[in-house]
Amino acid sequence: MNVTVIGSANAPSPEERALRDLYVEHGPALYAYVLRMLGGDTHHTEDVVQETLLRCWAKRNLADGEGMAVRPWMFRVARNIVIDAHRMRTARPVEIGGATWLAEPGAEADDVDRVLSSIVLRDALDALTPVHREVLEATFFADRSTRQAADALGVPQGTVKSRVHYALRSLRTVLEERGAR
């Protein structure tokens, strides 16, 4: 069985040989360029390089002609393919995973779950020391930075940071003891 691949060295047409020569000459640089643009995504990079070469094949821009620089044209085409793919992804709604649509309808948390969670959290906060409860209320619940909480509590910023650390650790322990996750 004799198989001839488009662009292979024994390809019958000069255009096919020209495509292979084009790939050999510009492929590695084009691949590296696209790989940098895509942040190391090798699979997508290979697709972009292949699409660039196919567009080159379709346009019959297979060799440097008089005044025609193929390499900058190929790099521009590759860049445009990457930009178009990015725009398409941002214009489309977010895709869901394969198992997400199989979840039971209504499986998301409802108001009753939120109320129960807030009761459990309030109960766990009441089990903390007043200092720990105060620092969590001054930071997380008041949506303040540690500097702002330090000013409000009248303590140094480092004290707020250490109290928050130990308060969260205590809160986690209390919640685990009560069976909450």
PDB file of C-alpha atoms in Angstrom:
ATOM      1  CA  MET A   1       0.000   0.000   0.000  1.00  0.00           C
ATOM      2  CA  ASN A   2       1.520   3.297  -1.090  1.00  0.00           C
ATOM      3  CA  VAL A   3       0.226   6.301   0.847  1.00  0.00           C
ATOM      4  CA  THR A   4       1.132   9.854  -0.063  1.00  0.00           C
ATOM      5  CA  VAL A   5       0.451  12.505   2.530  1.00  0.00           C
ATOM      6  CA  ILE A   6      -0.143  16.077   1.442  1.00  0.00           C
ATOM      7  CA  GLY A   7       3.113  17.912   1.878  1.00  0.00           C
ATOM      8  CA  SER A   8       5.282  14.822   2.123  1.00  0.00           C
ATOM      9  CA  ALA A   9       8.650  14.654   0.365  1.00  0.00           C
ATOM     10  CA  ASN A  10       7.327  12.229  -2.262  1.00  0.00           C
ATOM     11  CA  ALA A  11       4.145  14.217  -2.916  1.00  0.00           C
ATOM     12  CA  PRO A  12       3.276  14.259  -6.594  1.00  0.00           C
ATOM     13  CA  SER A  13       2.548  17.956  -7.026  1.00  0.00           C
ATOM     14  CA  PRO A  14       4.951  20.852  -6.628  1.00  0.00           C
ATOM     15  CA  GLU A  15       2.363  22.664  -4.477  1.00  0.00           C
ATOM     16  CA  GLU A  16       2.327  19.820  -1.975  1.00  0.00           C
ATOM     17  CA  ARG A  17       6.112  19.765  -1.836  1.00  0.00           C
ATOM     18  CA  ALA A  18       6.084  23.540  -1.420  1.00  0.00           C
ATOM     19  CA  LEU A  19       3.725  23.205   1.564  1.00  0.00           C
ATOM     20  CA  ARG A  20       6.091  20.719   3.199  1.00  0.00           C
ATOM     21  CA  ASP A  21       9.068  23.005   2.564  1.00  0.00           C
ATOM     22  CA  LEU A  22       7.094  25.913   3.996  1.00  0.00           C
ATOM     23  CA  TYR A  23       6.347  23.913   7.133  1.00  0.00           C
ATOM     24  CA  VAL A  24       9.954  22.797   7.510  1.00  0.00           C
ATOM     25  CA  GLU A  25      11.223  26.354   7.106  1.00  0.00           C
ATOM     26  CA  HIS A  26       8.650  28.310   9.137  1.00  0.00           C
ATOM     27  CA  GLY A  27       6.861  25.685  11.256  1.00  0.00           C
ATOM     28  CA  PRO A  28       9.106  25.673  14.342  1.00  0.00           C
ATOM     29  CA  ALA A  29       9.166  29.484  14.630  1.00  0.00           C
ATOM     30  CA  LEU A  30       5.418  29.691  14.036  1.00  0.00           C
ATOM     31  CA  TYR A  31       4.811  26.970  16.628  1.00  0.00           C
ATOM     32  CA  ALA A  32       6.929  28.777  19.230  1.00  0.00           C
ATOM     33  CA  TYR A  33       5.170  32.086  18.504  1.00  0.00           C
ATOM     34  CA  VAL A  34       1.684  30.611  18.868  1.00  0.00           C
ATOM     35  CA  LEU A  35       2.686  28.597  21.932  1.00  0.00           C
ATOM     36  CA  ARG A  36       3.729  31.823  23.688  1.00  0.00           C
ATOM     37  CA  MET A  37       0.452  33.498  22.736  1.00  0.00           C
ATOM     38  CA  LEU A  38      -1.558  30.577  24.097  1.00  0.00           C
ATOM     39  CA  GLY A  39       0.361  30.307  27.345  1.00  0.00           C
ATOM     40  CA  GLY A  40       1.794  26.850  26.709  1.00  0.00           C
ATOM     41  CA  ASP A  41      -1.353  25.082  25.432  1.00  0.00           C
ATOM     42  CA  THR A  42       0.320  22.636  23.038  1.00  0.00           C
ATOM     43  CA  HIS A  43      -2.863  21.063  21.693  1.00  0.00           C
ATOM     44  CA  HIS A  44      -4.440  24.366  20.744  1.00  0.00           C
ATOM     45  CA  THR A  45      -1.079  25.536  19.345  1.00  0.00           C
ATOM     46  CA  GLU A  46      -0.908  22.551  17.004  1.00  0.00           C
ATOM     47  CA  ASP A  47      -4.446  23.297  15.816  1.00  0.00           C
ATOM     48  CA  VAL A  48      -3.583  26.936  15.102  1.00  0.00           C
ATOM     49  CA  VAL A  49      -0.403  26.032  13.194  1.00  0.00           C
ATOM     50  CA  GLN A  50      -2.315  23.471  11.157  1.00  0.00           C
ATOM     51  CA  GLU A  51      -5.101  25.960  10.396  1.00  0.00           C
ATOM     52  CA  THR A  52      -2.511  28.558   9.375  1.00  0.00           C
ATOM     53  CA  LEU A  53      -0.894  26.122   6.959  1.00  0.00           C
ATOM     54  CA  LEU A  54      -4.280  25.129   5.549  1.00  0.00           C
ATOM     55  CA  ARG A  55      -5.127  28.775   4.907  1.00  0.00           C
ATOM     56  CA  CYS A  56      -1.755  29.200   3.269  1.00  0.00           C
ATOM     57  CA  TRP A  57      -2.518  26.154   1.124  1.00  0.00           C
ATOM     58  CA  ALA A  58      -5.957  27.526   0.190  1.00  0.00           C
ATOM     59  CA  LYS A  59      -4.506  30.921  -0.765  1.00  0.00           C
ATOM     60  CA  ARG A  60      -1.657  29.293  -2.672  1.00  0.00           C
ATOM     61  CA  ASN A  61       0.817  31.427  -0.726  1.00  0.00           C
ATOM     62  CA  LEU A  62       3.336  28.642  -0.601  1.00  0.00           C
ATOM     63  CA  ALA A  63       6.530  30.383  -1.575  1.00  0.00           C
ATOM     64  CA  ASP A  64       8.081  33.782  -1.276  1.00  0.00           C
ATOM     65  CA  GLY A  65       7.210  35.594  -4.466  1.00  0.00           C
ATOM     66  CA  GLU A  66       8.233  38.955  -5.722  1.00  0.00           C
ATOM     67  CA  GLY A  67       7.626  41.330  -2.838  1.00  0.00           C
ATOM     68  CA  MET A  68       5.570  38.704  -0.966  1.00  0.00           C
ATOM     69  CA  ALA A  69       6.937  37.738   2.435  1.00  0.00           C
ATOM     70  CA  VAL A  70       5.167  34.522   3.488  1.00  0.00           C
ATOM     71  CA  ARG A  71       6.496  34.352   7.038  1.00  0.00           C
ATOM     72  CA  PRO A  72       4.990  37.652   8.288  1.00  0.00           C
ATOM     73  CA  TRP A  73       1.741  36.732   6.535  1.00  0.00           C
ATOM     74  CA  MET A  74       1.671  33.353   8.295  1.00  0.00           C
ATOM     75  CA  PHE A  75       2.390  34.930  11.672  1.00  0.00           C
ATOM     76  CA  ARG A  76      -0.408  37.459  11.123  1.00  0.00           C
ATOM     77  CA  VAL A  77      -2.830  34.695  10.113  1.00  0.00           C
ATOM     78  CA  ALA A  78      -1.890  32.651  13.203  1.00  0.00           C
ATOM     79  CA  ARG A  79      -2.324  35.706  15.429  1.00  0.00           C
ATOM     80  CA  ASN A  80      -5.749  36.384  13.916  1.00  0.00           C
ATOM     81  CA  ILE A  81      -6.804  32.754  14.449  1.00  0.00           C
ATOM     82  CA  VAL A  82      -5.842  32.992  18.127  1.00  0.00           C
ATOM     83  CA  ILE A  83      -7.683  36.312  18.524  1.00  0.00           C
ATOM     84  CA  ASP A  84     -10.781  34.980  16.747  1.00  0.00           C
ATOM     85  CA  ALA A  85     -10.839  31.891  18.972  1.00  0.00           C
ATOM     86  CA  HIS A  86     -10.529  34.054  22.086  1.00  0.00           C
ATOM     87  CA  ARG A  87     -13.335  36.338  20.931  1.00  0.00           C
ATOM     88  CA  MET A  88     -15.531  33.368  20.128  1.00  0.00           C
ATOM     89  CA  ARG A  89     -14.968  31.880  23.598  1.00  0.00           C
ATOM     90  CA  THR A  90     -15.811  35.171  25.312  1.00  0.00           C
ATOM     91  CA  ALA A  91     -18.904  35.741  23.160  1.00  0.00           C
ATOM     92  CA  ARG A  92     -20.358  32.296  23.828  1.00  0.00           C
ATOM     93  CA  PRO A  93     -22.053  31.375  27.073  1.00  0.00           C
ATOM     94  CA  VAL A  94     -19.974  29.344  29.492  1.00  0.00           C
ATOM     95  CA  GLU A  95     -20.019  25.679  28.593  1.00  0.00           C
ATOM     96  CA  ILE A  96     -21.080  23.199  31.223  1.00  0.00           C
ATOM     97  CA  GLY A  97     -19.342  19.965  32.021  1.00  0.00           C
ATOM     98  CA  GLY A  98     -20.714  16.622  30.908  1.00  0.00           C
ATOM     99  CA  ALA A  99     -22.080  15.664  34.316  1.00  0.00           C
ATOM    100  CA  THR A 100     -23.441  19.085  35.283  1.00  0.00           C
ATOM    101  CA  TRP A 101     -26.601  18.901  33.224  1.00  0.00           C
ATOM    102  CA  LEU A 102     -27.333  15.468  34.689  1.00  0.00           C
ATOM    103  CA  ALA A 103     -27.653  16.845  38.210  1.00  0.00           C
ATOM    104  CA  GLU A 104     -31.093  16.714  39.711  1.00  0.00           C
ATOM    105  CA  PRO A 105     -33.212  19.769  39.077  1.00  0.00           C
ATOM    106  CA  GLY A 106     -33.509  21.775  42.262  1.00  0.00           C
ATOM    107  CA  ALA A 107     -30.374  20.227  43.726  1.00  0.00           C
ATOM    108  CA  GLU A 108     -28.874  23.673  44.287  1.00  0.00           C
ATOM    109  CA  ALA A 109     -29.130  25.210  47.718  1.00  0.00           C
ATOM    110  CA  ASP A 110     -32.472  26.751  48.451  1.00  0.00           C
ATOM    111  CA  ASP A 111     -33.506  29.303  51.066  1.00  0.00           C
ATOM    112  CA  VAL A 112     -34.040  26.676  53.759  1.00  0.00           C
ATOM    113  CA  ASP A 113     -30.445  25.446  53.384  1.00  0.00           C
ATOM    114  CA  ARG A 114     -29.144  29.005  53.635  1.00  0.00           C
ATOM    115  CA  VAL A 115     -31.184  29.688  56.776  1.00  0.00           C
ATOM    116  CA  LEU A 116     -29.987  26.473  58.395  1.00  0.00           C
ATOM    117  CA  SER A 117     -26.379  27.234  57.458  1.00  0.00           C
ATOM    118  CA  SER A 118     -26.631  30.718  58.948  1.00  0.00           C
ATOM    119  CA  ILE A 119     -28.089  29.296  62.183  1.00  0.00           C
ATOM    120  CA  VAL A 120     -25.249  26.772  62.457  1.00  0.00           C
ATOM    121  CA  LEU A 121     -22.677  29.485  61.735  1.00  0.00           C
ATOM    122  CA  ARG A 122     -24.201  31.901  64.276  1.00  0.00           C
ATOM    123  CA  ASP A 123     -24.214  29.122  66.874  1.00  0.00           C
ATOM    124  CA  ALA A 124     -20.553  28.301  66.118  1.00  0.00           C
ATOM    125  CA  LEU A 125     -19.593  31.996  66.358  1.00  0.00           C
ATOM    126  CA  ASP A 126     -21.280  32.195  69.775  1.00  0.00           C
ATOM    127  CA  ALA A 127     -19.013  29.341  70.905  1.00  0.00           C
ATOM    128  CA  LEU A 128     -15.882  31.423  70.159  1.00  0.00           C
ATOM    129  CA  THR A 129     -14.214  33.692  72.664  1.00  0.00           C
ATOM    130  CA  PRO A 130     -15.412  37.308  72.585  1.00  0.00           C
ATOM    131  CA  VAL A 131     -12.039  38.483  71.204  1.00  0.00           C
ATOM    132  CA  HIS A 132     -12.147  35.987  68.325  1.00  0.00           C
ATOM    133  CA  ARG A 133     -15.783  36.757  67.541  1.00  0.00           C
ATOM    134  CA  GLU A 134     -15.050  40.498  67.629  1.00  0.00           C
ATOM    135  CA  VAL A 135     -12.115  40.249  65.188  1.00  0.00           C
ATOM    136  CA  LEU A 136     -14.105  38.108  62.733  1.00  0.00           C
ATOM    137  CA  GLU A 137     -17.006  40.563  62.848  1.00  0.00           C
ATOM    138  CA  ALA A 138     -14.614  43.492  62.353  1.00  0.00           C
ATOM    139  CA  THR A 139     -12.941  41.903  59.316  1.00  0.00           C
ATOM    140  CA  PHE A 140     -15.109  39.404  57.436  1.00  0.00           C
ATOM    141  CA  PHE A 141     -18.615  40.495  58.343  1.00  0.00           C
ATOM    142  CA  ALA A 142     -17.858  44.228  58.127  1.00  0.00           C
ATOM    143  CA  ASP A 143     -15.860  43.666  54.894  1.00  0.00           C
ATOM    144  CA  ARG A 144     -12.841  45.546  56.196  1.00  0.00           C
ATOM    145  CA  SER A 145      -9.135  45.083  55.579  1.00  0.00           C
ATOM    146  CA  THR A 146      -6.903  44.148  58.490  1.00  0.00           C
ATOM    147  CA  ARG A 147      -5.660  47.744  58.642  1.00  0.00           C
ATOM    148  CA  GLN A 148      -9.214  49.107  58.814  1.00  0.00           C
ATOM    149  CA  ALA A 149     -10.182  46.514  61.432  1.00  0.00           C
ATOM    150  CA  ALA A 150      -7.075  47.372  63.473  1.00  0.00           C
ATOM    151  CA  ASP A 151      -8.094  51.039  63.482  1.00  0.00           C
ATOM    152  CA  ALA A 152     -11.665  50.164  64.450  1.00  0.00           C
ATOM    153  CA  LEU A 153     -10.573  47.812  67.260  1.00  0.00           C
ATOM    154  CA  GLY A 154      -7.712  49.997  68.454  1.00  0.00           C
ATOM    155  CA  VAL A 155      -5.091  47.241  68.212  1.00  0.00           C
ATOM    156  CA  PRO A 156      -2.037  46.789  65.963  1.00  0.00           C
ATOM    157  CA  GLN A 157      -2.533  45.271  62.508  1.00  0.00           C
ATOM    158  CA  GLY A 158      -0.354  42.254  63.348  1.00  0.00           C
ATOM    159  CA  THR A 159      -2.603  41.506  66.329  1.00  0.00           C
ATOM    160  CA  VAL A 160      -5.649  41.533  64.048  1.00  0.00           C
ATOM    161  CA  LYS A 161      -3.930  39.126  61.639  1.00  0.00           C
ATOM    162  CA  SER A 162      -2.990  36.655  64.371  1.00  0.00           C
ATOM    163  CA  ARG A 163      -6.424  36.875  66.011  1.00  0.00           C
ATOM    164  CA  VAL A 164      -8.123  36.222  62.661  1.00  0.00           C
ATOM    165  CA  HIS A 165      -5.873  33.200  62.110  1.00  0.00           C
ATOM    166  CA  TYR A 166      -6.657  31.678  65.505  1.00  0.00           C
ATOM    167  CA  ALA A 167     -10.325  32.643  65.294  1.00  0.00           C
ATOM    168  CA  LEU A 168     -10.737  30.866  61.971  1.00  0.00           C
ATOM    169  CA  ARG A 169      -8.923  27.841  63.310  1.00  0.00           C
ATOM    170  CA  SER A 170     -11.222  27.765  66.345  1.00  0.00           C
ATOM    171  CA  LEU A 171     -14.296  28.289  64.169  1.00  0.00           C
ATOM    172  CA  ARG A 172     -13.269  25.381  61.929  1.00  0.00           C
ATOM    173  CA  THR A 173     -12.844  23.147  64.989  1.00  0.00           C
ATOM    174  CA  VAL A 174     -16.244  24.142  66.401  1.00  0.00           C
ATOM    175  CA  LEU A 175     -17.959  23.528  63.065  1.00  0.00           C
ATOM    176  CA  GLU A 176     -16.285  20.110  62.707  1.00  0.00           C
ATOM    177  CA  GLU A 177     -17.402  19.159  66.217  1.00  0.00           C
ATOM    178  CA  ARG A 178     -20.973  20.009  65.251  1.00  0.00           C
ATOM    179  CA  GLY A 179     -20.811  17.972  62.067  1.00  0.00           C
ATOM    180  CA  ALA A 180     -20.775  20.908  59.649  1.00  0.00           C
ATOM    181  CA  ARG A 181     -18.497  20.856  56.629  1.00  0.00           C
TER     182      ARG A 181
END
